[in-house]
Amino acid sequence: MPSNPAHAEPSALVGQAAHAEQPADAAPQPIGRPVIEARGVSKTYHLDEIEVHALRGVDVAVHEGEMLAIIGPSGSGKSTLMHIIGLLDRPSTGIVAVEGEDVSAMLPNELAAVRNKRIGFVFQAFNLLARTTAQANVELPLIYAGVSAAERAKRAQEALARVGLGERLRHMPNQLSGGQQQRVAIARALVTNPSMVLADEPTGNLDSRSGIEVMAILQGLNEQGITVVLVTHDTSIAQHAQRVIEIRDGGVVANRIVVDRTDAQARLAEYLHEHAGDNAGDHAGDYTDDHMGGLQ
Amino acid sequence: MNLVESFRIALRALGANKGRAALTMLGVIIGVAAVILLVAIGSGVQQEITGQIEGMGSNLLFVVPADISAESGGAGGGAMGAGKSFTLDDADLLERQLGGDALVVPILQGAARLKAGSHSMRAMIAAANQYGSEVFTSDLVYGRGYSRSEYITATRVAVLGATPAEELFPGQNPVGREVQINGERFEVIGQYAKQGGTLSGDQDNRVYMPLTTAQRLLSVSDISVIVAKAEDPGRIELVKHKIRQALRPSFGDDITVFTQEQTLGILSTLLGTLTVMLAGIAGISLLVGGIGIMNIMLVSVSERTREIGIRKAVGAKTYDIMSQFVIEAIVLSVVGGAIGILIGWAGALALKTWIPTEITWWAVTLAFGFSAAVGIFFGVYPAWRASRLDPIVALRYE
């Protein structure tokens, strides 16, 4: 995987959105082999006497190199689906395969090993370890992968450089803005070279500008060949993806190619232009600034 | 993940909560220090007392006219009272039979009321023959002990222990003075130095006199016990055998011969039990300290539920989480144990001025081992709870 920090610079991200020309009604074309596949997946919860069917026979495939959005309102079952394709949970029935390997029957510890190797998580609430430096946070998955300390430090620094935080290795989460914290989380997700980065409402706790920046980074990473899955209720966020799967009442109701895909880099430029009068100069073309936007 | 990483994580977590870690350790520190200190006092006292007895000489044999071995029904007092008593004839018999093998010292004890001038008091009579000073080891401050001729003629002479001397003749040399014992007039011929209290009672509150004099004074013909002092400590078993043989015709098997070694053995067992009991009491505080660790670890686990969720999401296995928390508990207890050892040790050394203390390796090892075991035992449950957390639930935890 390329790890040139220059790719994370805004200039390198400008001028993409190449996939917006496909017709809206065309059946989605796989753009690579499936990295994660769910076949006939159902999940039933037993709350007291009541059976809750969170998922009812869902088929989803995440293809290598694509940027997929899973969208649905709260209660639709999208969180359950995310947990299952993120291997945090197991389906009641159906099969989940990672890189062709069936993981539905794996024990929690085996799933932990697969998560560690194959899946990078980005959460709405960042979920960084408090009182722990950015670099140590990024190193965390490598510790559990058994990577040596020197190698860990090197790879964590590379990952942080890719998200534009190469200068903030020693900062604690509470010394970073929300957007910066989310970028640390993205670096943590990337550091193991996973098959897929799974981002659950990655902009949910961020102000608009930081949200745009985070989406720009995710799009940039996808441009570099990393598979990204966005889970969101927000159609404008889903618009950043190449393909959208819509979940409602525990089933897939739509699977479509995104037309008129949003280019986060272009939106960032627009945003900066609109707000040029506010605090121009400080931020222009640079998202490694210290603005404390977003929710802490 | 290897153990080094688990240690690093555990130490970082403890470092983030230094005050709490210190307070948690305090329980273990107090427990370990208490175990070491109490055991040090117990063993110190044990050493001192056995040392005192050994100081009397390892070649002493105590002969009592009763079978006080295990199967005699335990009625020691009854056996002494109901059974036969020794008389001076028995002592003479032993003296003849043992010849040069041992000195034979018949001893009679009784109560006495002492009076000199306006002072009066109670004391114990300790009477023996002219070899009495061989058994009642103490240095003379003034005067002399009684002689063989005074023993034979039952002269009314007395040597005072430190307590009666101080009570009746404060700050004076009592030699040549007159003292009334049970109404009879005695001449004081000497005074013994202060010995201090020992296990066998107040050695100082005594008045020493010839046995024959004491028999007349108390109107008895018995003697309490016969002590034989073997000339050669190596032949003590032979002397013991000879004593039994000599007394068999008149007493049969109703004879008990204690050697110093046996007395020591009984005492050591008793004092050892006492020491273990002290250690046990201190051990309870160590247990309480351990429960403190468990309590804090449970709090720590629920506080860090989200952290556990994050770790699990990025690939921590059950074992990784478990070892992280168990190591935290072990570090708390082992560091607390080490500090406790230092404090207990220092305390034992400081106390040495007033109480005999003896730092024993078994107490140090036991206290340390126990504190580490407490850490593991009370750390495992919270750690197990942490390791069983569902990552989804843990990540949602606020």
XYZ file of C-alpha atoms in Angstrom:
694
model
C 0.000 0.000 0.000
C 1.381 3.435 -0.860
C 2.167 5.466 2.201
C 3.339 8.708 0.737
C 2.191 11.468 3.097
C 1.868 13.799 0.135
C -1.291 11.936 -0.869
C -2.975 13.211 2.228
C -2.279 16.791 1.295
C -5.292 18.676 0.020
C -3.709 19.463 -3.333
C -3.408 15.787 -4.111
C -7.065 15.169 -3.391
C -8.459 17.793 -5.715
C -10.031 16.724 -8.982
C -11.500 13.303 -8.415
C -15.188 12.213 -8.543
C -14.595 10.124 -11.627
C -17.335 7.587 -10.927
C -20.319 9.877 -11.139
C -21.036 9.223 -14.792
C -22.629 5.795 -14.541
C -26.389 5.645 -15.113
C -28.464 5.629 -11.967
C -30.526 2.554 -12.831
C -27.620 0.338 -13.841
C -27.026 -2.736 -11.677
C -23.986 -2.055 -9.517
C -20.890 -3.496 -11.100
C -18.350 -5.115 -8.803
C -15.145 -3.143 -9.060
C -13.035 -5.824 -7.396
C -13.277 -9.163 -5.660
C -15.395 -9.139 -2.484
C -13.367 -8.533 0.680
C -16.326 -9.024 2.977
C -19.449 -10.838 2.054
C -22.646 -11.422 4.016
C -25.049 -14.038 2.623
C -28.579 -14.449 3.946
C -27.641 -12.855 7.227
C -30.331 -12.607 9.903
C -30.067 -11.386 13.446
C -32.725 -11.943 16.050
C -32.588 -10.494 19.550
C -34.586 -11.927 22.379
C -35.823 -9.191 24.661
C -37.750 -10.894 27.432
C -40.519 -12.734 25.544
C -40.337 -10.632 22.410
C -38.277 -11.575 19.391
C -36.769 -8.616 17.578
C -35.706 -9.285 14.008
C -32.968 -6.718 13.463
C -31.891 -8.245 10.149
C -33.901 -10.535 7.875
C -31.829 -12.351 5.287
C -29.498 -9.598 4.110
C -27.003 -10.108 1.261
C -24.182 -7.564 1.162
C -20.794 -7.706 -0.503
C -18.024 -5.186 -0.029
C -15.673 -5.169 -3.031
C -12.000 -4.486 -2.951
C -11.151 -0.849 -3.549
C -14.675 0.497 -3.463
C -16.203 3.166 -1.262
C -19.534 1.877 -0.076
C -22.131 3.616 2.071
C -24.654 1.673 4.132
C -27.524 3.998 4.829
C -30.712 3.745 6.799
C -32.663 5.463 9.549
C -32.126 4.533 13.177
C -33.764 1.210 13.971
C -33.352 0.022 10.406
C -30.794 -2.614 11.361
C -27.820 -0.842 9.812
C -25.921 -0.803 13.106
C -26.485 -4.525 13.497
C -25.291 -5.068 9.941
C -22.225 -2.937 10.646
C -21.429 -4.988 13.756
C -21.757 -8.183 11.758
C -19.622 -7.155 8.800
C -17.215 -5.571 11.320
C -17.018 -8.974 13.042
C -18.010 -7.442 16.360
C -21.096 -9.620 16.357
C -22.180 -12.896 14.841
C -25.328 -13.447 12.778
C -28.129 -15.690 14.055
C -28.254 -17.343 10.624
C -26.358 -16.817 7.398
C -22.733 -16.673 6.428
C -20.102 -13.950 6.745
C -16.919 -14.406 4.740
C -13.765 -12.298 4.973
C -11.465 -12.613 1.951
C -13.375 -15.760 1.085
C -12.995 -17.290 4.538
C -16.173 -18.118 6.442
C -16.025 -16.497 9.865
C -19.641 -17.023 10.996
C -18.723 -19.900 13.289
C -15.582 -18.379 14.743
C -15.105 -17.940 18.474
C -14.781 -14.427 19.938
C -10.988 -14.691 20.187
C -10.655 -15.841 16.579
C -12.888 -12.981 15.480
C -10.669 -10.595 17.449
C -7.660 -11.819 15.477
C -9.480 -11.349 12.154
C -10.681 -7.862 13.170
C -7.161 -6.975 14.161
C -5.766 -7.999 10.793
C -8.571 -7.205 8.334
C -10.754 -4.409 9.668
C -10.040 -0.848 10.715
C -12.729 0.899 12.725
C -13.593 4.597 12.756
C -16.305 5.437 15.258
C -18.604 8.423 15.640
C -17.218 9.100 19.135
C -13.578 8.650 17.965
C -12.991 6.124 20.757
C -9.382 6.987 21.404
C -7.756 5.965 24.656
C -7.636 8.968 26.983
C -4.313 10.133 28.427
C -2.590 8.229 25.648
C -0.595 9.938 22.914
C -1.764 9.958 19.309
C 1.082 7.660 18.358
C 0.341 5.193 21.180
C -3.323 5.169 20.150
C -2.380 4.349 16.589
C 0.021 1.646 17.774
C -2.734 -0.117 19.733
C -3.848 -2.619 17.039
C -0.198 -3.429 16.303
C 0.390 -4.310 19.967
C -2.289 -6.970 19.700
C -0.839 -8.084 16.375
C 2.456 -8.765 18.142
C 4.485 -6.204 16.181
C 7.778 -5.124 17.769
C 7.983 -1.714 19.454
C 10.335 -0.198 16.891
C 8.233 -1.393 13.961
C 5.079 -0.172 15.681
C 6.473 3.319 16.148
C 7.548 3.491 12.508
C 4.215 2.308 11.146
C 2.188 4.508 13.515
C 4.187 7.561 12.476
C 3.627 6.723 8.815
C -0.109 6.295 9.361
C -0.349 9.603 11.235
C 1.574 11.324 8.439
C -0.947 9.949 5.934
C -3.789 11.721 7.740
C -1.741 14.913 8.071
C -0.873 14.566 11.775
C 2.814 13.767 11.376
C 3.619 16.699 13.665
C 1.290 15.709 16.483
C 2.587 12.307 17.508
C 2.936 13.198 21.177
C -0.383 14.989 21.612
C -3.001 13.558 23.933
C -6.569 13.294 22.600
C -7.699 16.165 24.835
C -5.060 18.376 23.210
C -6.511 17.718 19.761
C -9.618 19.081 18.051
C -12.479 16.762 17.206
C -11.406 16.601 13.573
C -7.855 15.819 14.562
C -9.026 13.114 16.977
C -11.046 11.537 14.188
C -7.964 11.618 11.965
C -5.994 9.824 14.707
C -8.768 7.226 14.717
C -8.461 6.913 10.917
C -4.699 6.435 11.276
C -5.377 3.717 13.854
C -7.755 2.050 11.411
C -5.161 2.193 8.621
C -2.091 1.098 10.504
C -2.663 -2.635 10.135
C -3.214 -2.405 6.337
C -6.735 -3.794 6.719
C -8.958 -5.194 3.983
C -11.562 -2.595 4.856
C -11.950 0.591 6.863
C -15.365 0.596 8.507
C -16.480 4.109 9.442
C -19.587 4.405 11.616
C -21.020 7.940 11.358
C -17.479 9.325 11.149
C -18.679 12.940 10.931
C -21.492 12.651 13.472
C -19.603 14.404 16.266
C -17.838 16.969 14.083
C -18.533 20.501 12.980
C -19.153 20.952 9.261
C -15.636 21.912 8.340
C -13.994 19.048 10.248
C -16.620 16.738 8.787
C -15.688 17.786 5.265
C -12.012 17.303 6.066
C -12.576 13.808 7.414
C -14.611 12.879 4.330
C -11.799 14.284 2.151
C -9.326 12.043 3.919
C -11.541 8.975 3.522
C -12.027 9.732 -0.178
C -8.298 10.304 -0.561
C -7.515 6.973 1.081
C -10.033 5.266 -1.187
C -8.283 6.889 -4.152
C -5.130 5.175 -2.917
C -6.892 1.821 -3.118
C -8.239 1.370 0.383
C -11.709 -0.152 0.722
C -13.964 2.136 2.746
C -17.399 1.364 4.157
C -19.403 4.274 5.552
C -22.330 3.610 7.839
C -24.587 6.633 8.171
C -28.137 7.880 8.364
C -27.127 11.034 6.481
C -27.703 10.936 2.720
C -25.312 13.844 2.131
C -22.508 11.836 3.732
C -23.506 8.733 1.745
C -23.191 10.871 -1.365
C -19.406 10.743 -0.917
C -19.430 7.003 -1.671
C -19.435 5.249 -5.032
C -22.226 2.879 -4.098
C -25.036 3.027 -1.569
C -26.880 0.150 0.090
C -30.034 1.243 1.827
C -31.376 -0.735 4.766
C -34.897 -0.493 6.084
C -36.698 -2.755 8.548
C -33.869 -5.254 8.545
C -33.677 -5.707 4.786
C -31.826 -4.199 1.823
C -34.253 -1.929 -0.042
C -31.840 -0.346 -2.503
C -28.380 -0.944 -3.930
C -27.301 1.781 -6.306
C -24.361 3.556 -7.834
C -24.007 7.145 -6.630
C -24.724 9.734 -9.266
C -23.229 13.168 -8.879
C -20.849 12.003 -6.208
C -19.684 14.666 -3.726
C -16.022 15.569 -3.909
C -15.084 16.503 -0.349
C -11.926 18.251 -1.508
C -13.921 20.554 -3.754
C -16.452 21.180 -0.993
C -13.624 22.064 1.359
C -12.335 24.633 -1.098
C -15.874 26.015 -1.432
C -16.311 26.140 2.308
C -13.036 27.954 2.783
C -13.988 30.423 0.097
C -17.374 31.115 1.714
C -15.822 31.592 5.111
C -12.781 33.453 3.861
C -13.802 36.523 5.833
C -14.062 34.637 9.171
C -10.522 33.647 9.816
C -8.787 33.521 6.487
C -5.145 32.730 6.309
C -5.165 30.501 9.368
C -6.896 27.609 7.718
C -6.643 28.021 3.961
C -5.581 24.793 2.366
C -4.423 23.305 5.641
C -6.331 20.940 7.825
C -3.599 20.337 10.351
C -4.538 23.498 12.181
C -5.475 23.801 15.806
C -9.068 24.952 15.555
C -11.078 23.320 18.293
C -14.213 22.618 16.329
C -16.459 19.677 16.858
C -17.609 17.943 19.981
C -15.012 16.824 22.436
C 0.629 -9.682 22.714
C 3.438 -10.524 25.082
C 3.750 -10.042 28.818
C 6.050 -7.041 28.497
C 3.264 -5.154 26.708
C 0.750 -6.222 29.348
C 3.084 -4.860 32.003
C 3.562 -1.611 30.141
C -0.186 -1.130 29.785
C -0.831 -2.031 33.431
C 1.856 0.327 34.719
C 0.554 3.154 32.544
C -2.959 2.610 33.885
C -1.712 2.644 37.473
C 0.408 5.715 36.795
C -2.693 7.526 35.560
C -4.294 6.999 38.972
C -1.387 7.314 41.377
C -3.370 8.419 44.417
C -5.848 5.613 44.109
C -3.114 3.064 43.492
C -1.292 4.245 46.627
C -4.426 3.998 48.778
C -5.183 0.541 47.441
C -1.656 -0.543 48.193
C -1.968 0.803 51.730
C -4.175 -2.145 52.688
C -1.553 -4.608 51.520
C 1.264 -2.550 53.034
C -0.394 -2.616 56.455
C -1.171 -6.319 56.160
C 2.341 -7.350 55.162
C 3.984 -5.033 57.696
C 1.710 -6.430 60.421
C 2.561 -10.032 59.533
C 6.288 -9.341 59.597
C 6.179 -7.255 62.764
C 3.996 -9.635 64.772
C 5.943 -12.686 63.675
C 9.172 -10.853 64.503
C 7.875 -10.151 68.009
C 6.629 -13.727 68.403
C 9.899 -15.283 67.313
C 11.897 -12.746 69.308
C 10.073 -13.608 72.519
C 10.360 -17.306 71.704
C 14.112 -16.985 71.242
C 14.513 -14.999 74.436
C 12.594 -17.486 76.563
C 14.205 -20.581 75.145
C 17.518 -18.806 75.547
C 16.751 -18.247 79.227
C 15.922 -21.898 79.738
C 18.974 -23.016 77.853
C 20.958 -20.640 80.054
C 19.950 -22.736 83.053
C 21.901 -25.566 81.537
C 20.917 -28.297 79.179
C 21.976 -30.960 81.693
C 19.094 -30.493 84.131
C 16.544 -33.243 84.784
C 13.302 -32.587 86.630
C 11.804 -35.544 88.482
C 8.180 -35.396 89.615
C 6.381 -38.203 91.489
C 3.525 -38.610 88.999
C 2.948 -39.953 85.536
C 2.060 -36.827 83.618
C 2.464 -38.379 80.222
C -0.446 -38.224 77.815
C -2.591 -41.145 79.035
C -2.729 -40.194 82.694
C -6.068 -38.491 82.130
C -4.623 -35.015 82.178
C -5.535 -34.439 85.836
C -2.071 -33.143 86.593
C -3.091 -31.389 89.784
C -5.033 -34.405 91.000
C -2.169 -36.763 90.314
C 0.210 -34.538 92.210
C -2.089 -34.306 95.190
C -3.450 -37.826 95.313
C -0.290 -39.688 94.431
C 2.769 -40.242 96.524
C 5.174 -37.424 97.201
C 8.934 -37.441 97.320
C 10.675 -37.208 100.646
C 14.261 -36.468 101.458
C 14.838 -40.232 101.634
C 14.098 -40.481 97.938
C 16.547 -37.693 97.261
C 19.188 -39.445 99.360
C 18.501 -42.706 97.533
C 18.998 -40.974 94.190
C 22.153 -39.317 95.406
C 23.604 -42.679 96.376
C 22.534 -44.403 93.168
C 23.735 -41.679 90.821
C 27.001 -41.131 92.622
C 29.259 -38.949 90.587
C 26.995 -38.939 87.539
C 24.802 -36.116 88.777
C 24.159 -33.630 91.530
C 20.831 -34.227 93.217
C 18.918 -31.179 94.374
C 15.611 -31.704 96.201
C 13.363 -28.693 95.977
C 10.448 -27.564 98.073
C 8.263 -24.628 97.223
C 5.652 -22.915 99.321
C 4.038 -19.645 100.191
C 5.424 -17.313 102.797
C 4.501 -14.100 104.543
C 7.531 -11.915 105.085
C 7.805 -9.182 107.682
C 10.576 -6.795 108.604
C 9.889 -3.829 110.812
C 6.676 -2.251 109.588
C 6.901 -3.752 106.089
C 5.226 -7.045 105.223
C 4.621 -8.911 101.976
C 3.965 -12.260 100.332
C 6.599 -14.244 98.515
C 7.400 -17.782 97.386
C 9.758 -19.980 99.345
C 12.284 -21.781 97.178
C 14.151 -24.264 99.307
C 16.867 -26.707 98.320
C 20.004 -28.324 99.658
C 23.456 -26.752 99.536
C 23.513 -27.193 95.745
C 20.451 -24.964 95.343
C 22.454 -22.249 93.653
C 23.238 -24.737 90.840
C 19.545 -24.770 89.952
C 18.345 -21.305 90.913
C 20.924 -19.551 88.820
C 21.348 -15.948 89.865
C 24.135 -13.691 90.987
C 24.485 -12.563 94.565
C 24.461 -8.815 95.127
C 25.245 -9.062 98.840
C 26.340 -11.778 101.240
C 26.422 -15.512 100.486
C 24.264 -18.583 99.908
C 23.509 -21.081 102.703
C 26.077 -23.778 103.505
C 25.933 -27.573 103.873
C 26.088 -27.313 107.642
C 23.216 -24.846 107.677
C 21.247 -27.305 105.529
C 21.982 -30.195 107.871
C 21.153 -28.273 110.995
C 18.105 -26.560 109.480
C 19.368 -23.131 110.456
C 16.927 -20.267 109.997
C 18.854 -18.316 107.396
C 17.361 -16.765 104.228
C 18.639 -15.309 100.969
C 16.251 -12.711 99.585
C 15.255 -12.307 95.962
C 15.348 -8.820 94.502
C 11.671 -8.025 95.175
C 11.515 -8.806 98.920
C 14.881 -7.123 99.403
C 13.605 -3.916 97.822
C 10.247 -4.036 99.640
C 11.561 -4.827 103.078
C 14.931 -3.086 103.033
C 14.675 -0.395 100.384
C 18.070 0.906 99.361
C 19.877 -1.003 102.084
C 22.153 -4.017 102.391
C 19.896 -6.575 104.122
C 22.729 -8.914 105.172
C 22.690 -9.475 108.957
C 19.183 -8.047 109.308
C 16.266 -9.960 110.722
C 13.172 -10.987 108.755
C 10.061 -12.792 109.991
C 8.897 -15.599 107.727
C 5.498 -17.042 108.640
C 6.136 -15.687 112.140
C 9.565 -17.294 112.575
C 12.674 -15.175 112.863
C 15.293 -15.611 110.129
C 18.662 -14.025 109.573
C 19.238 -12.576 106.101
C 22.558 -13.828 104.781
C 22.432 -12.673 101.158
C 20.533 -11.030 98.343
C 20.201 -12.163 94.724
C 20.358 -9.863 91.719
C 17.248 -8.941 89.757
C 16.392 -11.510 87.093
C 13.258 -10.042 85.585
C 10.031 -11.880 84.833
C 10.266 -15.051 82.842
C 7.800 -17.633 81.692
C 8.050 -19.569 84.975
C 6.792 -16.583 86.924
C 8.417 -13.817 88.898
C 11.829 -15.216 89.775
C 12.545 -12.197 91.930
C 9.664 -12.449 94.395
C 11.279 -15.338 96.226
C 12.982 -16.133 99.437
C 15.603 -18.882 99.384
C 16.399 -21.084 102.398
C 17.689 -24.577 103.246
C 15.128 -27.277 102.472
C 15.244 -28.712 105.978
C 14.431 -25.304 107.429
C 11.550 -24.913 105.010
C 10.118 -28.335 105.909
C 10.004 -27.339 109.569
C 8.604 -23.915 108.776
C 5.845 -25.350 106.562
C 5.437 -28.478 108.731
C 5.792 -30.886 105.834
C 8.047 -33.839 105.179
C 7.481 -33.834 101.401
C 9.524 -32.213 98.724
C 8.006 -30.820 95.513
C 10.450 -31.923 92.894
C 13.901 -33.404 92.615
C 16.281 -31.818 90.151
C 19.296 -33.756 88.977
C 22.132 -31.953 87.262
C 24.115 -34.344 85.113
C 27.863 -33.852 85.221
C 28.154 -34.779 81.575
C 25.374 -33.449 79.318
C 26.152 -36.273 76.897
C 25.104 -38.896 79.474
C 21.754 -37.331 80.253
C 19.806 -40.336 78.934
C 21.818 -42.674 81.165
C 21.096 -40.511 84.214
C 17.423 -40.464 83.287
C 17.442 -44.266 83.073
C 19.204 -44.582 86.428
C 16.683 -42.270 88.103
C 13.800 -44.382 86.822
C 15.475 -47.573 88.025
C 16.262 -46.169 91.450
C 12.714 -44.953 92.053
C 10.867 -47.933 90.513
C 10.698 -50.030 93.721
C 8.770 -47.323 95.589
C 6.977 -45.445 92.790
C 6.615 -47.929 89.934
C 5.829 -46.041 86.759
C 4.393 -43.008 88.509
C 7.509 -41.026 87.774
C 8.100 -38.405 85.155
C 11.573 -37.237 84.274
C 11.696 -34.093 82.182
C 14.864 -33.162 80.470
C 15.607 -29.592 79.622
C 15.262 -30.552 75.991
C 11.711 -31.792 76.519
C 10.762 -28.676 78.405
C 12.227 -26.627 75.635
C 10.381 -28.673 73.060
C 7.045 -28.131 74.789
C 7.728 -24.437 75.195
C 8.886 -24.010 71.644
C 5.773 -25.716 70.344
C 3.618 -23.485 72.506
C 5.394 -20.289 71.520
C 5.541 -21.372 67.892
C 1.778 -21.855 67.913
C 1.427 -18.410 69.429
C 3.592 -16.915 66.699
C 1.582 -18.628 63.981
C -1.571 -17.327 65.629
C -0.198 -13.788 65.539
C 0.711 -14.273 61.900
C -2.814 -15.515 61.262
C -4.363 -12.434 62.831
C -2.096 -10.214 60.770
C -2.954 -12.365 57.759
C -6.585 -11.321 58.135
C -5.593 -7.703 57.597
C -3.730 -8.837 54.511
C -6.918 -10.516 53.319
C -8.835 -7.285 53.896
C -6.164 -5.496 51.870
C -6.722 -8.018 49.103
C -10.446 -7.356 49.106
C -9.560 -3.666 48.789
C -7.625 -4.517 45.660
C -10.570 -6.437 44.247
C -12.885 -3.536 45.020
C -10.656 -1.023 43.252
C -10.122 -3.358 40.325
C -13.883 -3.757 39.912
C -14.274 0.022 39.949
C -11.418 0.307 37.490
C -12.990 -2.240 35.150
C -16.347 -0.497 35.073
C -14.658 2.892 34.658
C -12.681 1.575 31.745
C -15.467 -0.357 30.052
C -15.132 1.820 26.977
C -11.367 1.342 26.880
C -11.915 -2.402 27.018
C -14.385 -2.098 24.136
C -11.851 -0.145 22.068
C -9.107 -2.658 22.780
C -11.370 -5.542 21.858
C -12.553 -3.844 18.670
C -8.979 -3.387 17.465
C -8.133 -6.992 18.188
C -7.461 -7.617 21.893
C -8.261 -11.191 22.854
C -9.839 -12.314 26.102
C -6.379 -13.264 27.332
C -4.967 -9.815 26.547
C -7.606 -7.983 28.577
C -7.423 -10.538 31.369
C -3.642 -10.328 31.688
C -3.727 -6.539 31.610
C -6.015 -6.360 34.633
C -4.495 -9.280 36.520
C -1.058 -7.712 36.137
C -2.427 -4.429 37.446
C -3.689 -6.205 40.550
C -0.427 -8.104 40.960
C 1.638 -4.948 40.613
C -0.516 -3.296 43.294
C -0.107 -6.199 45.681
C 3.549 -6.933 44.999
C 4.659 -3.312 45.235
C 2.481 -2.941 48.333
C 4.019 -6.137 49.689
C 7.547 -4.886 49.094
C 6.815 -1.588 50.845
C 5.131 -3.527 53.653
C 8.246 -5.661 54.094
C 10.416 -2.565 54.371
C 8.079 -0.984 56.917
C 7.667 -4.206 58.914
C 11.404 -4.740 58.913
C 12.163 -1.184 59.992
C 9.452 -1.423 62.658
C 10.905 -4.659 64.026
C 14.362 -3.094 64.223
C 12.962 0.011 65.908
C 11.021 -2.054 68.468
C 14.124 -4.005 69.417
C 14.887 -1.423 72.090
C 11.821 -2.476 74.067
C 10.762 -5.926 72.886
C 12.920 -8.753 71.598
C 12.192 -9.073 67.873
C 13.554 -11.525 65.391
C 12.969 -11.012 61.662
C 12.390 -14.425 60.182
C 12.837 -15.243 56.535
C 9.806 -17.450 56.515
C 7.628 -14.537 57.644
C 9.048 -12.241 54.962
C 8.671 -14.893 52.276
C 5.218 -15.856 53.479
C 3.976 -12.279 53.678
C 5.310 -11.467 50.241
C 4.054 -14.689 48.692
C 0.690 -14.235 50.341
C 0.347 -10.655 49.125
C 1.198 -11.711 45.584
C -1.306 -14.556 45.867
C -3.904 -12.111 47.186
C -3.272 -9.915 44.151
C -3.739 -12.791 41.754
C -6.743 -14.184 43.579
C -8.581 -10.900 43.965
C -7.445 -9.590 40.598
C -8.681 -12.554 38.603
C -12.380 -11.982 39.140
C -12.456 -8.309 38.034
C -10.119 -9.159 35.167
C -12.335 -12.025 34.122
C -15.327 -9.698 34.142
C -13.393 -7.228 32.026
C -12.327 -9.875 29.548
C -15.876 -11.139 29.115
C -17.307 -7.755 28.137
C -19.060 -7.695 24.799
C -17.174 -5.182 22.601
C -20.411 -3.734 21.199
C -21.852 -3.111 24.650
C -18.513 -1.827 25.911
C -18.182 0.641 23.013
C -21.648 2.025 23.615
C -20.959 2.422 27.344
C -20.986 6.035 28.480
